[in-house]
Amino acid sequence: MTRFKQIQKQLNIGRSIINTERGFILMTSLMMLVILMIIGIAATNTTTIELQVSGNDKVATQTFYQADGGAQVGIGLVESNIEDIGFKSNTQGGVHVNTLDLYLNDNTPMDWANPDAYLPNNAVGNDPRTDISVRSISGAQAGSGLQMVAGYEGVGKAAGSGGGVIFYDIGSRHSGPVNSESTVVLEWNHVIK
């Protein structure tokens, strides 16, 4: 019987190990590690997406400011073109001019395939560049009466408080990196003196 008691004692020891919670700490630790790993992966994915969004926002902002700067360059080109009554060469201060008589442009829609001028930005192929397109129409300012006959007031002066004016639409389109594109169109009025 002693052998029987020994076997029974061993079985009781096995049951007591099963009934105690000695493996609970290990299982809890593993579950916590899995939960922390899932949180870490989610945080990494969120950070990656946020970095992409902020990078795209940076490119979009830079592209907009390049287009806005191109519109400001367009104002200078128009005023220089009016002063010189047409450009003599195709390069004006680093700006490549396709149309030498910007002051005579008509009021047709802007043709971005054939811009009037562009800022090369070291453009080769599809590199970023800023295109400038100018459209104009002449008219009279509100409250003016243009003099048809030269009188004591002087030739070409307005009889009223206004005067002749050329209305310009100056457009600038910048094609930047990562297929970003921004277009700025502003109105510019040149008063004829």
mmCIF file of C-alpha atoms in Angstrom:
data_model
loop_
_atom_site.group_PDB
_atom_site.id
_atom_site.type_symbol
_atom_site.label_atom_id
_atom_site.label_comp_id
_atom_site.label_asym_id
_atom_site.label_seq_id
_atom_site.Cartn_x
_atom_site.Cartn_y
_atom_site.Cartn_z
ATOM 1 C CA MET A 1 0.000 0.000 0.000
ATOM 2 C CA THR A 2 2.790 2.260 0.384
ATOM 3 C CA ARG A 3 3.243 2.335 -3.356
ATOM 4 C CA PHE A 4 -0.424 3.262 -3.775
ATOM 5 C CA LYS A 5 -0.089 6.095 -1.263
ATOM 6 C CA GLN A 6 2.933 7.402 -3.069
ATOM 7 C CA ILE A 7 1.066 7.512 -6.388
ATOM 8 C CA GLN A 8 -1.933 9.137 -4.724
ATOM 9 C CA LYS A 9 0.324 11.717 -3.084
ATOM 10 C CA GLN A 10 1.903 12.533 -6.474
ATOM 11 C CA LEU A 11 -1.528 12.947 -8.062
ATOM 12 C CA ASN A 12 -2.567 15.297 -5.245
ATOM 13 C CA ILE A 13 0.553 17.377 -5.804
ATOM 14 C CA GLY A 14 -0.265 17.634 -9.558
ATOM 15 C CA ARG A 15 -3.826 18.727 -8.745
ATOM 16 C CA SER A 16 -2.641 21.330 -6.299
ATOM 17 C CA ILE A 17 -0.293 22.824 -8.908
ATOM 18 C CA ILE A 18 -3.168 23.006 -11.400
ATOM 19 C CA ASN A 19 -5.544 24.534 -8.864
ATOM 20 C CA THR A 20 -3.065 27.202 -7.769
ATOM 21 C CA GLU A 21 -2.677 30.344 -9.954
ATOM 22 C CA ARG A 22 1.091 30.186 -10.464
ATOM 23 C CA GLY A 23 0.866 30.853 -14.297
ATOM 24 C CA PHE A 24 -1.445 33.855 -13.907
ATOM 25 C CA ILE A 25 1.382 36.429 -13.727
ATOM 26 C CA LEU A 26 2.956 35.104 -16.919
ATOM 27 C CA MET A 27 -0.321 35.246 -18.854
ATOM 28 C CA THR A 28 -1.111 38.739 -17.542
ATOM 29 C CA SER A 29 2.344 39.975 -18.555
ATOM 30 C CA LEU A 30 1.943 38.551 -22.054
ATOM 31 C CA MET A 31 -1.477 40.175 -22.450
ATOM 32 C CA MET A 32 -0.097 43.543 -21.308
ATOM 33 C CA LEU A 33 2.767 43.253 -23.811
ATOM 34 C CA VAL A 34 0.318 42.522 -26.626
ATOM 35 C CA ILE A 35 -1.840 45.536 -25.669
ATOM 36 C CA LEU A 36 1.206 47.832 -25.456
ATOM 37 C CA MET A 37 2.433 46.566 -28.827
ATOM 38 C CA ILE A 38 -0.945 47.351 -30.441
ATOM 39 C CA ILE A 39 -0.900 50.865 -28.918
ATOM 40 C CA GLY A 40 2.661 51.387 -30.171
ATOM 41 C CA ILE A 41 1.791 50.305 -33.723
ATOM 42 C CA ALA A 42 -1.256 52.607 -33.751
ATOM 43 C CA ALA A 43 0.848 55.537 -32.492
ATOM 44 C CA THR A 44 3.479 54.891 -35.173
ATOM 45 C CA ASN A 45 0.843 54.783 -37.914
ATOM 46 C CA THR A 46 -0.749 58.001 -36.654
ATOM 47 C CA THR A 47 2.630 59.739 -36.540
ATOM 48 C CA THR A 48 3.449 58.615 -40.074
ATOM 49 C CA ILE A 49 0.129 59.937 -41.400
ATOM 50 C CA GLU A 50 0.573 63.249 -39.543
ATOM 51 C CA LEU A 51 4.066 63.664 -41.035
ATOM 52 C CA GLN A 52 2.681 63.077 -44.529
ATOM 53 C CA VAL A 53 -0.111 65.612 -43.966
ATOM 54 C CA SER A 54 2.272 68.276 -42.665
ATOM 55 C CA GLY A 55 4.674 67.602 -45.562
ATOM 56 C CA ASN A 56 1.866 68.027 -48.083
ATOM 57 C CA ASP A 57 0.749 71.214 -46.335
ATOM 58 C CA LYS A 58 4.289 72.577 -46.538
ATOM 59 C CA VAL A 59 4.506 71.837 -50.286
ATOM 60 C CA ALA A 60 1.065 73.379 -50.904
ATOM 61 C CA THR A 61 1.998 76.533 -48.970
ATOM 62 C CA GLN A 62 5.309 76.901 -50.806
ATOM 63 C CA THR A 63 3.563 76.395 -54.147
ATOM 64 C CA PHE A 64 0.973 79.067 -53.297
ATOM 65 C CA TYR A 65 3.622 81.600 -52.292
ATOM 66 C CA GLN A 66 5.600 80.877 -55.464
ATOM 67 C CA ALA A 67 2.452 81.573 -57.521
ATOM 68 C CA ASP A 68 1.732 84.723 -55.507
ATOM 69 C CA GLY A 69 5.300 85.904 -56.053
ATOM 70 C CA GLY A 70 4.885 85.233 -59.781
ATOM 71 C CA ALA A 71 1.822 87.503 -59.817
ATOM 72 C CA GLN A 72 3.867 90.261 -58.171
ATOM 73 C CA VAL A 73 6.590 89.771 -60.808
ATOM 74 C CA GLY A 74 3.807 90.008 -63.416
ATOM 75 C CA ILE A 75 2.835 93.459 -62.091
ATOM 76 C CA GLY A 76 6.416 94.624 -62.507
ATOM 77 C CA LEU A 77 6.563 93.166 -66.020
ATOM 78 C CA VAL A 78 3.373 94.949 -67.052
ATOM 79 C CA GLU A 79 4.546 98.300 -65.725
ATOM 80 C CA SER A 80 8.010 97.883 -67.326
ATOM 81 C CA ASN A 81 6.401 96.844 -70.583
ATOM 82 C CA ILE A 82 4.175 99.924 -70.627
ATOM 83 C CA GLU A 83 7.130 102.223 -69.861
ATOM 84 C CA ASP A 84 9.324 100.700 -72.581
ATOM 85 C CA ILE A 85 6.398 100.213 -75.014
ATOM 86 C CA GLY A 86 7.273 96.576 -75.528
ATOM 87 C CA PHE A 87 10.335 94.623 -74.518
ATOM 88 C CA LYS A 88 13.363 94.467 -76.772
ATOM 89 C CA SER A 89 14.580 91.016 -75.641
ATOM 90 C CA ASN A 90 13.114 87.778 -74.302
ATOM 91 C CA THR A 91 14.807 88.030 -70.911
ATOM 92 C CA GLN A 92 13.885 90.693 -68.370
ATOM 93 C CA GLY A 93 15.699 90.396 -65.040
ATOM 94 C CA GLY A 94 15.775 86.595 -65.077
ATOM 95 C CA VAL A 95 12.187 86.313 -66.335
ATOM 96 C CA HIS A 96 11.769 84.693 -69.743
ATOM 97 C CA VAL A 97 9.208 86.696 -71.740
ATOM 98 C CA ASN A 98 7.356 84.959 -74.577
ATOM 99 C CA THR A 99 5.119 87.933 -75.443
ATOM 100 C CA LEU A 100 7.067 91.142 -75.996
ATOM 101 C CA ASP A 101 3.985 93.415 -75.944
ATOM 102 C CA LEU A 102 2.139 92.656 -72.695
ATOM 103 C CA TYR A 103 0.361 96.011 -72.770
ATOM 104 C CA LEU A 104 -1.504 94.990 -75.949
ATOM 105 C CA ASN A 105 -2.839 91.633 -74.706
ATOM 106 C CA ASP A 106 -6.514 91.064 -75.298
ATOM 107 C CA ASN A 107 -9.153 89.863 -72.890
ATOM 108 C CA THR A 108 -9.193 86.227 -74.079
ATOM 109 C CA PRO A 109 -8.953 83.471 -71.458
ATOM 110 C CA MET A 110 -5.507 82.786 -70.045
ATOM 111 C CA ASP A 111 -3.652 80.136 -71.990
ATOM 112 C CA TRP A 112 -1.448 78.225 -69.547
ATOM 113 C CA ALA A 113 -0.027 76.055 -72.336
ATOM 114 C CA ASN A 114 1.531 79.197 -73.879
ATOM 115 C CA PRO A 115 2.195 81.654 -71.038
ATOM 116 C CA ASP A 116 3.257 85.239 -71.726
ATOM 117 C CA ALA A 117 6.269 84.860 -69.427
ATOM 118 C CA TYR A 118 7.734 82.408 -66.954
ATOM 119 C CA LEU A 119 10.205 82.240 -64.127
ATOM 120 C CA PRO A 120 12.430 79.313 -65.068
ATOM 121 C CA ASN A 121 13.423 78.203 -61.538
ATOM 122 C CA ASN A 122 16.155 76.277 -63.372
ATOM 123 C CA ALA A 123 13.370 74.471 -65.212
ATOM 124 C CA VAL A 124 14.344 71.424 -67.186
ATOM 125 C CA GLY A 125 11.463 69.305 -68.383
ATOM 126 C CA ASN A 126 8.854 69.017 -65.629
ATOM 127 C CA ASP A 127 10.856 70.794 -62.926
ATOM 128 C CA PRO A 128 8.977 73.405 -60.907
ATOM 129 C CA ARG A 129 8.378 76.699 -62.700
ATOM 130 C CA THR A 130 6.080 79.705 -62.483
ATOM 131 C CA ASP A 131 4.072 80.716 -65.565
ATOM 132 C CA ILE A 132 2.720 84.261 -65.918
ATOM 133 C CA SER A 133 -0.193 85.167 -68.172
ATOM 134 C CA VAL A 134 -1.511 88.693 -68.708
ATOM 135 C CA ARG A 135 -4.851 89.796 -70.182
ATOM 136 C CA SER A 136 -6.015 93.395 -70.542
ATOM 137 C CA ILE A 137 -8.833 95.627 -71.655
ATOM 138 C CA SER A 138 -8.860 99.416 -71.709
ATOM 139 C CA GLY A 139 -11.633 101.628 -70.491
ATOM 140 C CA ALA A 140 -12.506 104.736 -68.531
ATOM 141 C CA GLN A 141 -12.538 105.044 -64.771
ATOM 142 C CA ALA A 142 -15.840 105.742 -63.111
ATOM 143 C CA GLY A 143 -16.722 109.431 -63.053
ATOM 144 C CA SER A 144 -14.482 110.382 -65.930
ATOM 145 C CA GLY A 145 -15.145 111.951 -69.255
ATOM 146 C CA LEU A 146 -12.263 111.568 -71.653
ATOM 147 C CA GLN A 147 -11.485 114.614 -73.660
ATOM 148 C CA MET A 148 -11.946 114.114 -77.362
ATOM 149 C CA VAL A 149 -10.536 117.486 -78.396
ATOM 150 C CA ALA A 150 -7.407 119.070 -76.966
ATOM 151 C CA GLY A 151 -8.343 122.157 -75.021
ATOM 152 C CA TYR A 152 -6.848 124.296 -72.344
ATOM 153 C CA GLU A 153 -6.681 121.249 -70.034
ATOM 154 C CA GLY A 154 -4.104 119.429 -72.200
ATOM 155 C CA VAL A 155 -4.066 116.684 -74.749
ATOM 156 C CA GLY A 156 -5.331 113.295 -73.583
ATOM 157 C CA LYS A 157 -6.260 114.397 -70.077
ATOM 158 C CA ALA A 158 -9.580 113.571 -68.529
ATOM 159 C CA ALA A 159 -12.178 116.302 -68.262
ATOM 160 C CA GLY A 160 -13.606 114.729 -65.109
ATOM 161 C CA SER A 161 -11.944 113.393 -61.989
ATOM 162 C CA GLY A 162 -11.121 109.967 -63.447
ATOM 163 C CA GLY A 163 -9.181 109.112 -66.555
ATOM 164 C CA GLY A 164 -8.290 106.373 -68.938
ATOM 165 C CA VAL A 165 -7.309 103.049 -67.455
ATOM 166 C CA ILE A 166 -6.099 99.661 -68.640
ATOM 167 C CA PHE A 167 -7.561 96.816 -66.630
ATOM 168 C CA TYR A 168 -5.170 93.870 -66.348
ATOM 169 C CA ASP A 169 -5.781 90.355 -65.153
ATOM 170 C CA ILE A 170 -2.372 89.040 -64.154
ATOM 171 C CA GLY A 171 -2.300 85.329 -63.563
ATOM 172 C CA SER A 172 0.480 83.222 -62.161
ATOM 173 C CA ARG A 173 0.523 79.445 -62.006
ATOM 174 C CA HIS A 174 3.259 77.582 -60.163
ATOM 175 C CA SER A 175 3.791 73.894 -60.786
ATOM 176 C CA GLY A 176 5.728 72.583 -57.822
ATOM 177 C CA PRO A 177 7.021 69.259 -56.569
ATOM 178 C CA VAL A 178 4.805 66.234 -55.934
ATOM 179 C CA ASN A 179 2.324 67.392 -58.622
ATOM 180 C CA SER A 180 1.366 70.447 -56.575
ATOM 181 C CA GLU A 181 -0.080 73.383 -58.468
ATOM 182 C CA SER A 182 -1.372 76.775 -57.419
ATOM 183 C CA THR A 183 -2.912 79.578 -59.483
ATOM 184 C CA VAL A 184 -3.233 83.207 -58.409
ATOM 185 C CA VAL A 185 -5.067 85.772 -60.549
ATOM 186 C CA LEU A 186 -5.182 89.410 -59.539
ATOM 187 C CA GLU A 187 -6.559 92.577 -61.081
ATOM 188 C CA TRP A 188 -4.217 95.459 -61.807
ATOM 189 C CA ASN A 189 -5.372 98.841 -63.007
ATOM 190 C CA HIS A 190 -2.897 101.065 -64.853
ATOM 191 C CA VAL A 191 -4.120 104.646 -64.980
ATOM 192 C CA ILE A 192 -3.244 106.391 -68.221
ATOM 193 C CA LYS A 193 -1.743 109.778 -67.420
#
